[in-house]
C-alpha atoms as a printed R data frame, in Angstrom:
    type eleno elety resid chain resno       x       y       z
1   ATOM     1    CA   MET     A     1   4.846  72.040 -85.003
2   ATOM     2    CA   SER     A     2   3.674  71.806 -81.643
3   ATOM     3    CA   ARG     A     3   0.462  69.565 -81.331
4   ATOM     4    CA   ARG     A     4  -2.240  71.162 -79.782
5   ATOM     5    CA   ILE     A     5  -4.839  68.941 -77.543
6   ATOM     6    CA   SER     A     6  -8.190  70.096 -77.110
7   ATOM     7    CA   ARG     A     7 -10.154  70.636 -74.014
8   ATOM     8    CA   ASN     A     8 -12.371  67.575 -74.697
9   ATOM     9    CA   SER     A     9  -9.344  65.045 -75.695
10  ATOM    10    CA   LEU     A    10  -7.928  66.145 -72.104
11  ATOM    11    CA   VAL     A    11 -10.957  65.434 -70.433
12  ATOM    12    CA   GLY     A    12 -11.226  62.075 -71.996
13  ATOM    13    CA   LEU     A    13  -7.477  60.900 -71.024
14  ATOM    14    CA   LEU     A    14  -8.275  62.127 -67.335
15  ATOM    15    CA   LEU     A    15 -11.517  59.977 -67.371
16  ATOM    16    CA   ALA     A    16  -9.615  57.225 -68.689
17  ATOM    17    CA   ALA     A    17  -6.723  57.029 -66.443
18  ATOM    18    CA   LEU     A    18  -9.233  57.512 -63.408
19  ATOM    19    CA   LEU     A    19 -11.650  54.138 -64.614
20  ATOM    20    CA   ALA     A    20  -7.963  52.627 -64.698
21  ATOM    21    CA   VAL     A    21  -7.185  53.246 -61.263
22  ATOM    22    CA   LEU     A    22 -10.533  52.263 -59.874
23  ATOM    23    CA   GLY     A    23 -10.557  49.041 -61.903
24  ATOM    24    CA   ALA     A    24  -6.971  48.078 -60.193
25  ATOM    25    CA   ALA     A    25  -8.144  48.690 -56.848
26  ATOM    26    CA   CYS     A    26 -11.299  46.595 -56.934
27  ATOM    27    CA   SER     A    27  -9.696  43.810 -58.932
28  ATOM    28    CA   GLY     A    28  -7.295  43.120 -55.816
29  ATOM    29    CA   SER     A    29  -4.219  43.447 -57.754
30  ATOM    30    CA   GLY     A    30  -1.105  45.288 -56.093
31  ATOM    31    CA   PRO     A    31   1.419  44.067 -53.478
32  ATOM    32    CA   ASP     A    32   0.164  42.108 -50.363
33  ATOM    33    CA   ARG     A    33  -3.394  42.299 -51.475
34  ATOM    34    CA   ASN     A    34  -5.043  38.620 -50.657
35  ATOM    35    CA   VAL     A    35  -8.698  39.885 -49.957
36  ATOM    36    CA   SER     A    36 -10.872  41.928 -52.654
37  ATOM    37    CA   GLN     A    37 -12.173  45.202 -51.007
38  ATOM    38    CA   ASP     A    38 -15.982  46.329 -51.580
39  ATOM    39    CA   CYS     A    39 -16.746  48.068 -54.699
40  ATOM    40    CA   PRO     A    40 -18.522  51.192 -55.280
41  ATOM    41    CA   ASP     A    41 -22.222  50.467 -56.876
42  ATOM    42    CA   ASP     A    42 -21.213  51.810 -60.031
43  ATOM    43    CA   GLY     A    43 -17.913  50.228 -60.192
44  ATOM    44    CA   PRO     A    44 -16.584  47.134 -62.115
45  ATOM    45    CA   THR     A    45 -17.474  43.503 -60.615
46  ATOM    46    CA   CYS     A    46 -14.792  42.215 -58.019
47  ATOM    47    CA   ARG     A    47 -13.035  38.989 -58.037
48  ATOM    48    CA   ALA     A    48 -11.027  37.859 -55.385
49  ATOM    49    CA   SER     A    49  -7.616  37.330 -56.175
50  ATOM    50    CA   GLY     A    50  -5.998  33.809 -55.821
51  ATOM    51    CA   SER     A    51  -7.536  30.712 -54.466
52  ATOM    52    CA   PRO     A    52  -9.842  30.265 -51.893
53  ATOM    53    CA   ALA     A    53  -8.563  29.473 -48.522
54  ATOM    54    CA   SER     A    54  -8.336  25.635 -47.666
55  ATOM    55    CA   PRO     A    55 -10.561  24.523 -44.752
56  ATOM    56    CA   SER     A    56  -9.229  24.198 -41.187
57  ATOM    57    CA   PRO     A    57  -8.413  20.465 -40.370
58  ATOM    58    CA   ASP     A    58 -10.861  18.338 -38.430
59  ATOM    59    CA   PRO     A    59  -9.968  18.614 -35.065
60  ATOM    60    CA   PRO     A    60  -8.667  15.550 -33.271
61  ATOM    61    CA   ALA     A    61 -10.735  13.015 -31.355
62  ATOM    62    CA   THR     A    62 -11.212  13.481 -27.870
63  ATOM    63    CA   VAL     A    63  -9.802  10.717 -25.606
64  ATOM    64    CA   GLY     A    64 -12.510   8.322 -25.445
65  ATOM    65    CA   GLU     A    65 -14.206   9.208 -28.475
66  ATOM    66    CA   ALA     A    66 -15.674   6.446 -30.399
67  ATOM    67    CA   THR     A    67 -13.897   6.131 -33.326
68  ATOM    68    CA   SER     A    68 -15.201   2.594 -34.722
69  ATOM    69    CA   SER     A    69 -18.482   1.133 -35.176
70  ATOM    70    CA   PRO     A    70 -19.037  -1.842 -32.123
71  ATOM    71    CA   THR     A    71 -18.438  -5.429 -32.239
72  ATOM    72    CA   ALA     A    72 -21.380  -7.501 -33.304
73  ATOM    73    CA   SER     A    73 -21.773  -8.982 -29.583
74  ATOM    74    CA   PRO     A    74 -20.332  -6.045 -27.272
75  ATOM    75    CA   SER     A    75 -19.950  -6.897 -23.481
76  ATOM    76    CA   PRO     A    76 -21.820  -4.184 -20.903
77  ATOM    77    CA   THR     A    77 -19.413  -1.865 -19.298
78  ATOM    78    CA   LYS     A    78 -19.635  -3.951 -15.889
79  ATOM    79    CA   LYS     A    79 -19.744  -7.617 -15.931
80  ATOM    80    CA   PRO     A    80 -21.697  -9.150 -12.877
81  ATOM    81    CA   SER     A    81 -19.659 -11.440 -11.122
82  ATOM    82    CA   PRO     A    82 -19.897 -15.117 -12.425
83  ATOM    83    CA   THR     A    83 -21.803 -18.066 -11.001
84  ATOM    84    CA   ALA     A    84 -19.992 -20.663  -9.488
85  ATOM    85    CA   ARG     A    85 -17.166 -21.679 -11.759
86  ATOM    86    CA   PRO     A    86 -14.410 -24.152 -11.934
87  ATOM    87    CA   THR     A    87 -11.374 -22.635 -10.910
88  ATOM    88    CA   PRO     A    88  -8.339 -22.622 -13.431
89  ATOM    89    CA   SER     A    89  -5.573 -24.981 -12.501
90  ATOM    90    CA   ARG     A    90  -3.469 -21.905 -13.326
91  ATOM    91    CA   LYS     A    91  -3.882 -18.374 -13.600
92  ATOM    92    CA   PRO     A    92  -0.762 -16.258 -12.802
93  ATOM    93    CA   THR     A    93  -0.806 -12.485 -13.260
94  ATOM    94    CA   ALA     A    94   1.691 -10.893 -15.911
95  ATOM    95    CA   THR     A    95   1.912  -7.358 -17.684
96  ATOM    96    CA   PRO     A    96  -0.870  -6.915 -20.226
97  ATOM    97    CA   GLY     A    97  -0.625  -8.207 -23.739
98  ATOM    98    CA   THR     A    98  -1.418  -6.437 -26.998
99  ATOM    99    CA   GLY     A    99  -4.743  -7.968 -27.564
100 ATOM   100    CA   SER     A   100  -6.072 -10.230 -30.280
101 ATOM   101    CA   ALA     A   101  -5.007  -8.595 -33.447
102 ATOM   102    CA   SER     A   102  -3.961 -11.745 -35.917
103 ATOM   103    CA   GLY     A   103  -0.780 -11.675 -37.505
104 ATOM   104    CA   ALA     A   104   1.970 -10.635 -34.972
105 ATOM   105    CA   PRO     A   105   1.862 -13.373 -32.285
106 ATOM   106    CA   ALA     A   106   5.382 -12.789 -31.532
107 ATOM   107    CA   ALA     A   107   4.141  -9.661 -29.663
108 ATOM   108    CA   ARG     A   108   2.273 -11.729 -27.586
109 ATOM   109    CA   THR     A   109   4.330 -14.093 -26.175
110 ATOM   110    CA   ASN     A   110   6.545 -14.267 -22.853
111 ATOM   111    CA   CYS     A   111   2.936 -13.932 -20.924
112 ATOM   112    CA   ALA     A   112   2.405 -15.925 -17.413
113 ATOM   113    CA   SER     A   113  -1.310 -16.534 -18.524
114 ATOM   114    CA   PRO     A   114  -3.499 -16.183 -21.512
115 ATOM   115    CA   GLY     A   115  -5.449 -13.131 -20.577
116 ATOM   116    CA   ALA     A   116  -2.318 -11.267 -20.011
117 ATOM   117    CA   CYS     A   117  -1.699 -11.867 -24.015
118 ATOM   118    CA   GLY     A   118  -5.361 -10.708 -24.790
119 ATOM   119    CA   PHE     A   119  -6.690 -14.231 -25.164
120 ATOM   120    CA   PRO     A   120 -10.156 -14.999 -23.588
121 ATOM   121    CA   ASP     A   121 -10.436 -16.234 -19.875
122 ATOM   122    CA   ALA     A   122 -12.849 -16.235 -17.180
123 ATOM   123    CA   ASP     A   123 -12.968 -12.229 -17.181
124 ATOM   124    CA   THR     A   124 -14.007 -12.230 -20.681
125 ATOM   125    CA   THR     A   125 -16.354 -15.156 -21.249
126 ATOM   126    CA   GLY     A   126 -19.595 -16.579 -19.724
127 ATOM   127    CA   PRO     A   127 -22.901 -14.734 -19.088
128 ATOM   128    CA   ARG     A   128 -23.042 -11.011 -18.970
129 ATOM   129    CA   ILE     A   129 -26.339 -10.800 -17.019
130 ATOM   130    CA   ALA     A   130 -28.079 -12.032 -13.955
131 ATOM   131    CA   LEU     A   131 -29.301 -15.675 -14.298
132 ATOM   132    CA   LYS     A   132 -32.557 -17.174 -13.191
133 ATOM   133    CA   PRO     A   133 -32.052 -21.011 -11.891
134 ATOM   134    CA   HIS     A   134 -33.944 -23.193 -13.786
135 ATOM   135    CA   LYS     A   135 -33.874 -27.076 -13.334
136 ATOM   136    CA   THR     A   136 -34.751 -28.825 -16.407
137 ATOM   137    CA   GLY     A   137 -33.287 -32.043 -16.781
138 ATOM   138    CA   TYR     A   138 -33.499 -33.303 -20.294
139 ATOM   139    CA   TRP     A   139 -34.869 -30.673 -22.400
140 ATOM   140    CA   ALA     A   140 -35.713 -31.492 -26.074
141 ATOM   141    CA   VAL     A   141 -36.152 -28.041 -27.893
142 ATOM   142    CA   ARG     A   142 -38.669 -28.422 -30.431
143 ATOM   143    CA   THR     A   143 -39.071 -24.675 -31.275
144 ATOM   144    CA   ASN     A   144 -37.440 -22.842 -34.449
145 ATOM   145    CA   GLY     A   145 -36.050 -19.649 -33.291
146 ATOM   146    CA   LEU     A   146 -36.267 -20.003 -29.621
147 ATOM   147    CA   VAL     A   147 -34.088 -17.742 -27.680
148 ATOM   148    CA   ILE     A   148 -32.899 -18.643 -24.422
149 ATOM   149    CA   ARG     A   149 -31.389 -15.962 -22.385
150 ATOM   150    CA   GLY     A   150 -30.481 -15.380 -18.747
151 ATOM   151    CA   GLN     A   151 -31.242 -18.915 -17.302
152 ATOM   152    CA   ASP     A   152 -29.138 -21.067 -15.194
153 ATOM   153    CA   ILE     A   153 -29.800 -24.286 -16.205
154 ATOM   154    CA   THR     A   154 -29.386 -27.606 -14.473
155 ATOM   155    CA   GLY     A   155 -30.037 -30.045 -17.207
156 ATOM   156    CA   THR     A   156 -28.845 -30.711 -20.652
157 ATOM   157    CA   LEU     A   157 -30.761 -29.096 -24.196
158 ATOM   158    CA   ASP     A   158 -31.015 -31.624 -26.992
159 ATOM   159    CA   ILE     A   159 -31.817 -29.266 -29.986
160 ATOM   160    CA   TYR     A   160 -34.373 -30.733 -32.742
161 ATOM   161    CA   ALA     A   161 -34.855 -26.749 -34.357
162 ATOM   162    CA   ASN     A   162 -33.654 -24.612 -36.555
163 ATOM   163    CA   ASN     A   163 -32.040 -21.089 -35.238
164 ATOM   164    CA   VAL     A   164 -31.900 -21.787 -31.838
165 ATOM   165    CA   THR     A   165 -29.853 -19.215 -29.779
166 ATOM   166    CA   VAL     A   166 -28.452 -20.037 -26.236
167 ATOM   167    CA   ILE     A   167 -27.255 -16.593 -24.948
168 ATOM   168    CA   ASP     A   168 -26.086 -15.512 -21.632
169 ATOM   169    CA   THR     A   169 -26.985 -18.693 -19.755
170 ATOM   170    CA   LYS     A   170 -25.296 -21.298 -17.649
171 ATOM   171    CA   VAL     A   171 -25.764 -24.809 -18.539
172 ATOM   172    CA   THR     A   172 -24.598 -27.726 -16.210
173 ATOM   173    CA   SER     A   173 -25.194 -31.072 -17.219
174 ATOM   174    CA   ASP     A   174 -25.019 -34.756 -15.889
175 ATOM   175    CA   SER     A   175 -25.644 -36.101 -19.174
176 ATOM   176    CA   TRP     A   176 -23.559 -36.404 -22.868
177 ATOM   177    CA   TRP     A   177 -23.729 -33.244 -23.348
178 ATOM   178    CA   GLY     A   178 -24.484 -29.905 -22.417
179 ATOM   179    CA   ILE     A   179 -25.802 -28.449 -25.781
180 ATOM   180    CA   ASN     A   180 -26.192 -31.089 -28.857
181 ATOM   181    CA   LEU     A   181 -27.589 -30.015 -32.239
182 ATOM   182    CA   ARG     A   182 -29.342 -33.086 -33.789
183 ATOM   183    CA   PRO     A   183 -29.291 -34.186 -37.561
184 ATOM   184    CA   GLY     A   184 -31.016 -32.401 -39.897
185 ATOM   185    CA   PHE     A   185 -31.377 -29.252 -38.277
186 ATOM   186    CA   SER     A   186 -28.935 -25.880 -38.308
187 ATOM   187    CA   GLY     A   187 -28.539 -22.299 -37.095
188 ATOM   188    CA   LEU     A   188 -27.646 -22.889 -33.756
189 ATOM   189    CA   LYS     A   189 -25.683 -20.173 -31.759
190 ATOM   190    CA   VAL     A   190 -24.552 -20.900 -27.904
191 ATOM   191    CA   LEU     A   191 -22.964 -17.263 -27.333
192 ATOM   192    CA   HIS     A   192 -21.809 -15.511 -23.759
193 ATOM   193    CA   SER     A   193 -22.635 -18.679 -21.697
194 ATOM   194    CA   THR     A   194 -21.062 -21.170 -19.674
195 ATOM   195    CA   ILE     A   195 -21.215 -24.901 -20.279
196 ATOM   196    CA   THR     A   196 -20.235 -26.780 -17.322
197 ATOM   197    CA   ALA     A   197 -20.724 -30.509 -16.092
198 ATOM   198    CA   VAL     A   198 -20.643 -32.410 -12.795
199 ATOM   199    CA   PRO     A   199 -17.838 -34.500 -12.638
200 ATOM   200    CA   GLY     A   200 -18.594 -38.162 -11.799
201 ATOM   201    CA   LYS     A   201 -22.486 -37.448 -12.493
202 ATOM   202    CA   GLY     A   202 -22.311 -38.466 -16.425
203 ATOM   203    CA   PRO     A   203 -23.610 -41.442 -17.964
204 ATOM   204    CA   ASP     A   204 -20.136 -42.633 -19.514
205 ATOM   205    CA   ASN     A   205 -19.337 -44.178 -16.144
206 ATOM   206    CA   GLY     A   206 -19.745 -41.125 -14.528
207 ATOM   207    CA   GLY     A   207 -17.839 -38.799 -17.284
208 ATOM   208    CA   VAL     A   208 -19.541 -36.353 -19.352
209 ATOM   209    CA   ASP     A   209 -18.577 -35.986 -23.047
210 ATOM   210    CA   TYR     A   210 -19.405 -33.023 -25.196
211 ATOM   211    CA   ALA     A   211 -20.105 -29.333 -24.189
212 ATOM   212    CA   VAL     A   212 -21.498 -28.551 -27.647
213 ATOM   213    CA   SER     A   213 -22.006 -31.323 -30.280
214 ATOM   214    CA   ASN     A   214 -23.309 -30.594 -33.642
215 ATOM   215    CA   MET     A   215 -24.629 -33.580 -35.291
216 ATOM   216    CA   GLY     A   216 -26.170 -31.258 -38.071
217 ATOM   217    CA   GLY     A   217 -24.895 -30.842 -41.512
218 ATOM   218    CA   SER     A   218 -24.145 -27.477 -41.142
219 ATOM   219    CA   SER     A   219 -22.236 -24.843 -39.381
220 ATOM   220    CA   ILE     A   220 -23.159 -23.387 -35.866
221 ATOM   221    CA   GLU     A   221 -21.625 -20.599 -33.917
222 ATOM   222    CA   VAL     A   222 -20.073 -21.047 -30.306
223 ATOM   223    CA   GLY     A   223 -18.445 -17.563 -29.001
224 ATOM   224    CA   TRP     A   224 -17.310 -16.003 -25.718
225 ATOM   225    CA   CYS     A   225 -17.962 -19.156 -23.738
226 ATOM   226    CA   ASP     A   226 -16.407 -20.458 -20.827
227 ATOM   227    CA   VAL     A   227 -16.118 -24.169 -21.260
228 ATOM   228    CA   SER     A   228 -15.008 -26.945 -18.595
229 ATOM   229    CA   VAL     A   229 -15.114 -30.483 -17.396
230 ATOM   230    CA   TYR     A   230 -16.430 -32.358 -20.770
231 ATOM   231    CA   GLY     A   231 -14.115 -34.668 -22.238
232 ATOM   232    CA   ASP     A   232 -14.183 -33.639 -25.536
233 ATOM   233    CA   ALA     A   233 -15.632 -30.300 -25.119
234 ATOM   234    CA   LEU     A   234 -16.611 -28.801 -28.400
235 ATOM   235    CA   SER     A   235 -17.299 -31.588 -30.909
236 ATOM   236    CA   MET     A   236 -18.141 -30.967 -34.868
237 ATOM   237    CA   GLY     A   237 -16.719 -31.111 -37.900
238 ATOM   238    CA   GLN     A   238 -18.066 -27.373 -39.237
239 ATOM   239    CA   GLY     A   239 -18.948 -24.693 -37.383
240 ATOM   240    CA   ASN     A   240 -17.422 -21.084 -36.099
241 ATOM   241    CA   LEU     A   241 -15.596 -21.415 -32.521
242 ATOM   242    CA   HIS     A   242 -14.190 -18.065 -31.611
243 ATOM   243    CA   ASP     A   243 -13.520 -16.200 -28.471
244 ATOM   244    CA   ASN     A   244 -14.063 -19.202 -25.973
245 ATOM   245    CA   TYR     A   245 -12.527 -20.413 -23.001
246 ATOM   246    CA   VAL     A   246 -11.911 -24.197 -22.767
247 ATOM   247    CA   HIS     A   247 -10.309 -25.378 -19.610
248 ATOM   248    CA   ASP     A   248 -10.210 -27.642 -16.691
249 ATOM   249    CA   ILE     A   249 -10.920 -31.046 -18.552
250 ATOM   250    CA   GLU     A   250 -11.762 -33.811 -16.262
251 ATOM   251    CA   PRO     A   251 -10.426 -37.259 -17.150
252 ATOM   252    CA   PHE     A   252 -12.533 -40.266 -16.691
253 ATOM   253    CA   ILE     A   253 -12.811 -43.751 -17.220
254 ATOM   254    CA   ASN     A   254 -15.169 -44.507 -19.965
255 ATOM   255    CA   LEU     A   255 -17.673 -47.412 -20.227
256 ATOM   256    CA   GLY     A   256 -14.865 -49.300 -22.128
257 ATOM   257    CA   GLY     A   257 -12.809 -49.325 -18.939
258 ATOM   258    CA   GLU     A   258 -10.390 -47.175 -20.329
259 ATOM   259    CA   TRP     A   259  -9.260 -43.716 -19.879
260 ATOM   260    CA   GLN     A   260 -11.298 -41.467 -22.248
261 ATOM   261    CA   HIS     A   261  -9.345 -39.627 -24.738
262 ATOM   262    CA   THR     A   262  -9.631 -35.883 -24.192
263 ATOM   263    CA   ASN     A   263  -9.657 -32.947 -26.298
264 ATOM   264    CA   THR     A   264 -10.802 -29.118 -26.047
265 ATOM   265    CA   VAL     A   265 -11.792 -29.343 -29.894
266 ATOM   266    CA   ILE     A   266 -12.406 -32.364 -31.637
267 ATOM   267    CA   SER     A   267 -13.461 -33.192 -35.298
268 ATOM   268    CA   GLY     A   268 -13.609 -36.436 -36.650
269 ATOM   269    CA   GLY     A   269 -13.514 -35.692 -40.320
270 ATOM   270    CA   GLY     A   270 -15.879 -36.408 -43.065
271 ATOM   271    CA   ASN     A   271 -17.144 -32.680 -42.955
272 ATOM   272    CA   THR     A   272 -18.281 -30.966 -46.092
273 ATOM   273    CA   GLY     A   273 -18.617 -27.681 -44.461
274 ATOM   274    CA   HIS     A   274 -15.675 -25.082 -42.879
275 ATOM   275    CA   LEU     A   275 -14.695 -25.395 -39.384
276 ATOM   276    CA   ILE     A   276 -13.283 -22.173 -37.866
277 ATOM   277    CA   ILE     A   277 -11.302 -21.994 -34.671
278 ATOM   278    CA   ARG     A   278 -10.182 -18.390 -34.256
279 ATOM   279    CA   HIS     A   279  -9.118 -16.477 -31.209
280 ATOM   280    CA   ASN     A   280  -9.770 -19.032 -28.299
281 ATOM   281    CA   THR     A   281  -8.027 -20.153 -25.559
282 ATOM   282    CA   LEU     A   282  -7.767 -24.090 -25.357
283 ATOM   283    CA   LEU     A   283  -6.109 -25.818 -22.216
284 ATOM   284    CA   ASN     A   284  -6.027 -29.423 -21.842
285 ATOM   285    CA   PRO     A   285  -4.277 -30.286 -18.859
286 ATOM   286    CA   THR     A   286  -4.894 -34.054 -18.624
287 ATOM   287    CA   SER     A   287  -1.974 -36.040 -17.818
288 ATOM   288    CA   LEU     A   288  -0.704 -38.278 -20.477
289 ATOM   289    CA   LYS     A   289  -1.487 -41.329 -18.185
290 ATOM   290    CA   GLN     A   290  -5.318 -40.156 -17.843
291 ATOM   291    CA   GLY     A   291  -6.179 -40.236 -21.649
292 ATOM   292    CA   ALA     A   292  -5.035 -36.815 -22.862
293 ATOM   293    CA   SER     A   293  -5.421 -36.879 -26.579
294 ATOM   294    CA   GLY     A   294  -4.712 -33.114 -28.217
295 ATOM   295    CA   SER     A   295  -6.065 -29.612 -27.305
296 ATOM   296    CA   ILE     A   296  -7.126 -29.670 -30.990
297 ATOM   297    CA   GLY     A   297  -7.990 -33.385 -32.549
298 ATOM   298    CA   LEU     A   298  -8.517 -33.335 -36.253
299 ATOM   299    CA   PHE     A   299  -8.838 -37.053 -36.794
300 ATOM   300    CA   ALA     A   300  -9.821 -38.907 -39.812
301 ATOM   301    CA   ASP     A   301 -12.098 -41.127 -37.937
302 ATOM   302    CA   THR     A   302 -15.070 -40.879 -40.243
303 ATOM   303    CA   GLY     A   303 -13.563 -39.555 -43.087
304 ATOM   304    CA   VAL     A   304 -11.129 -37.022 -44.597
305 ATOM   305    CA   VAL     A   305 -10.381 -33.577 -42.664
306 ATOM   306    CA   ARG     A   306 -10.596 -30.774 -44.676
307 ATOM   307    CA   ASN     A   307 -11.453 -26.934 -44.626
308 ATOM   308    CA   VAL     A   308 -10.336 -26.306 -41.254
309 ATOM   309    CA   THR     A   309  -8.760 -22.847 -40.029
310 ATOM   310    CA   VAL     A   310  -6.778 -22.786 -36.884
311 ATOM   311    CA   ASP     A   311  -5.815 -19.033 -36.270
312 ATOM   312    CA   ASP     A   312  -4.750 -16.800 -33.399
313 ATOM   313    CA   ASN     A   313  -5.358 -19.135 -30.611
314 ATOM   314    CA   TRP     A   314  -3.600 -19.508 -27.410
315 ATOM   315    CA   ILE     A   315  -3.145 -23.799 -27.353
316 ATOM   316    CA   ALA     A   316  -1.671 -26.044 -24.358
317 ATOM   317    CA   GLY     A   317  -1.768 -29.565 -23.321
318 ATOM   318    CA   GLY     A   318  -2.467 -32.854 -24.703
319 ATOM   319    CA   ALA     A   319  -0.483 -35.598 -25.947
320 ATOM   320    CA   TYR     A   320   0.331 -33.702 -28.996
321 ATOM   321    CA   ALA     A   321  -1.206 -29.861 -28.801
322 ATOM   322    CA   LEU     A   322  -2.631 -30.076 -32.285
323 ATOM   323    CA   TYR     A   323  -3.448 -33.158 -34.791
324 ATOM   324    CA   GLY     A   324  -3.173 -31.983 -37.932
325 ATOM   325    CA   GLY     A   325  -5.525 -34.211 -40.139
326 ATOM   326    CA   ASP     A   326  -3.278 -36.886 -41.239
327 ATOM   327    CA   THR     A   327  -2.006 -37.827 -44.906
328 ATOM   328    CA   GLY     A   328  -5.121 -36.732 -46.769
329 ATOM   329    CA   ALA     A   329  -6.239 -33.879 -44.892
330 ATOM   330    CA   THR     A   330  -6.671 -30.544 -47.396
331 ATOM   331    CA   GLY     A   331  -7.589 -27.133 -46.868
332 ATOM   332    CA   ILE     A   332  -5.934 -26.873 -43.394
333 ATOM   333    CA   ARG     A   333  -4.554 -23.584 -42.222
334 ATOM   334    CA   VAL     A   334  -2.703 -23.244 -38.958
335 ATOM   335    CA   THR     A   335  -1.565 -19.769 -38.533
336 ATOM   336    CA   ASN     A   336  -0.723 -16.971 -36.029
337 ATOM   337    CA   ASN     A   337  -1.104 -19.534 -32.671
338 ATOM   338    CA   ILE     A   338   0.578 -19.272 -29.638
339 ATOM   339    CA   PHE     A   339   1.740 -22.889 -28.334
340 ATOM   340    CA   SER     A   340   1.773 -22.431 -24.611
341 ATOM   341    CA   THR     A   341   4.288 -24.057 -22.216
342 ATOM   342    CA   GLU     A   342   2.372 -24.123 -19.401
343 ATOM   343    CA   TYR     A   343   1.823 -27.557 -19.135
344 ATOM   344    CA   HIS     A   344   4.790 -29.465 -21.248
345 ATOM   345    CA   PRO     A   345   8.110 -28.105 -22.452
346 ATOM   346    CA   GLY     A   346   6.292 -28.923 -26.074
347 ATOM   347    CA   SER     A   347   2.978 -27.616 -25.690
348 ATOM   348    CA   GLY     A   348   1.811 -30.999 -25.724
349 ATOM   349    CA   GLY     A   349   3.338 -34.199 -23.534
350 ATOM   350    CA   TYR     A   350   5.113 -35.472 -26.871
351 ATOM   351    CA   GLY     A   351   5.353 -32.230 -28.862
352 ATOM   352    CA   VAL     A   352   3.210 -29.337 -30.664
353 ATOM   353    CA   VAL     A   353   1.910 -31.243 -33.761
354 ATOM   354    CA   ALA     A   354   1.519 -34.680 -35.169
355 ATOM   355    CA   HIS     A   355  -0.066 -35.960 -38.280
356 ATOM   356    CA   TRP     A   356   0.746 -32.766 -40.372
357 ATOM   357    CA   ASN     A   357   0.083 -33.189 -44.077
358 ATOM   358    CA   ALA     A   358   2.623 -30.788 -45.652
359 ATOM   359    CA   GLY     A   359   1.931 -31.530 -49.202
360 ATOM   360    CA   GLY     A   360  -1.777 -31.385 -48.812
361 ATOM   361    CA   ALA     A   361  -3.525 -28.874 -51.182
362 ATOM   362    CA   GLY     A   362  -4.217 -25.732 -49.471
363 ATOM   363    CA   ASN     A   363  -2.593 -26.805 -46.256
364 ATOM   364    CA   VAL     A   364  -0.690 -23.783 -44.646
365 ATOM   365    CA   TRP     A   365   1.274 -23.600 -41.821
366 ATOM   366    CA   SER     A   366   2.552 -19.965 -40.766
367 ATOM   367    CA   ASN     A   367   3.764 -17.550 -38.349
368 ATOM   368    CA   ASN     A   368   2.838 -20.313 -35.447
369 ATOM   369    CA   ARG     A   369   4.915 -19.980 -32.323
370 ATOM   370    CA   MET     A   370   5.808 -21.016 -28.813
371 ATOM   371    CA   SER     A   371   4.848 -18.982 -25.856
372 ATOM   372    CA   ASP     A   372   8.799 -17.934 -25.665
373 ATOM   373    CA   GLY     A   373   8.332 -16.671 -28.989
374 ATOM   374    CA   ARG     A   374  10.247 -19.398 -30.898
375 ATOM   375    CA   LEU     A   375   8.972 -20.686 -34.314
376 ATOM   376    CA   VAL     A   376   7.548 -23.742 -34.675
377 ATOM   377    CA   GLN     A   377   7.804 -26.034 -37.738
378 ATOM   378    CA   PRO     A   378   5.631 -29.253 -37.992
379 ATOM   379    CA   GLU     A   379   7.095 -32.753 -38.213
380 ATOM   380    CA   PRO     A   380   5.757 -34.524 -41.475
381 ATOM   381    CA   SER     A   381   2.857 -36.752 -41.224
382 ATOM   382    CA   SER     A   382   3.736 -40.310 -40.864
């Protein structure tokens, strides 16, 4: 028996089929359908099929575009010609090095000069602005927070104040020191400056002793400075010495009638703070017959040597390039340094290092090399 389909039923079936077709079109289904089309006002809600497209990656940085924040004390684009500075005894040219990154000094060896390996030299230290001559003679600074900037000082600074800053300045001294911080005071900063002296005019039988001296009991900062002439150039038990160029130490016979022992950095021990010596060029060309001591001299003269970091420096000269603090020394970290042979085959006249306390608590010797790339291992303290 045949089934009869009423007219109303047939209309209903056709309407249902039409709605199904419209729904499929608005839902975006079907092959190669990635973006939904517009729906009629009275049709079902449209939904885009699949996940939304991923955003385009950021465009690559243009060459020269800044990709990091500047350093705390950036140098200007063009540095003015320095005022009269002693000419380094040796400054040959070489191919550029890799800069100042710590941890891989082997890549910065076989350079003909410190600057070629990315270490400080006359071009990267000293004042960055024009200087105004100022003959001060002996100047006792007693104003807290004083900033001395842009001066070409003939004289010496004796600081009895806190938080004094000497920046973009030249000091030429004929006294015991160029800049001295007195006991009981703190916060001294000496930045982007030249500290030199007049050989034969100092009070120590014509010699001059300390470029920057810290007699206080807290840290000071010396950075980006060009230092020359003084017998013991940077003298302190605690401080942050970084990015300095110390060179052309001037030998002299002291008031005791002996050749003054010379060092680019010297600590007498007994310190309570931390001495950081990082990314400096430290050259002591003094001959062994004229009092050469060390390039870095850590001596237990006034107490135990402790808490010293010597990292990422170019070091040359002295009897030994480094005196390591002796048997009681603790917390001495010597890492990633280049010991140059520019004055002696062993960096120092007698060798690289003496009085290293290998068994001292916290003492570390790591990744130190000669300027030809050879690893350096210290002799034990005797």
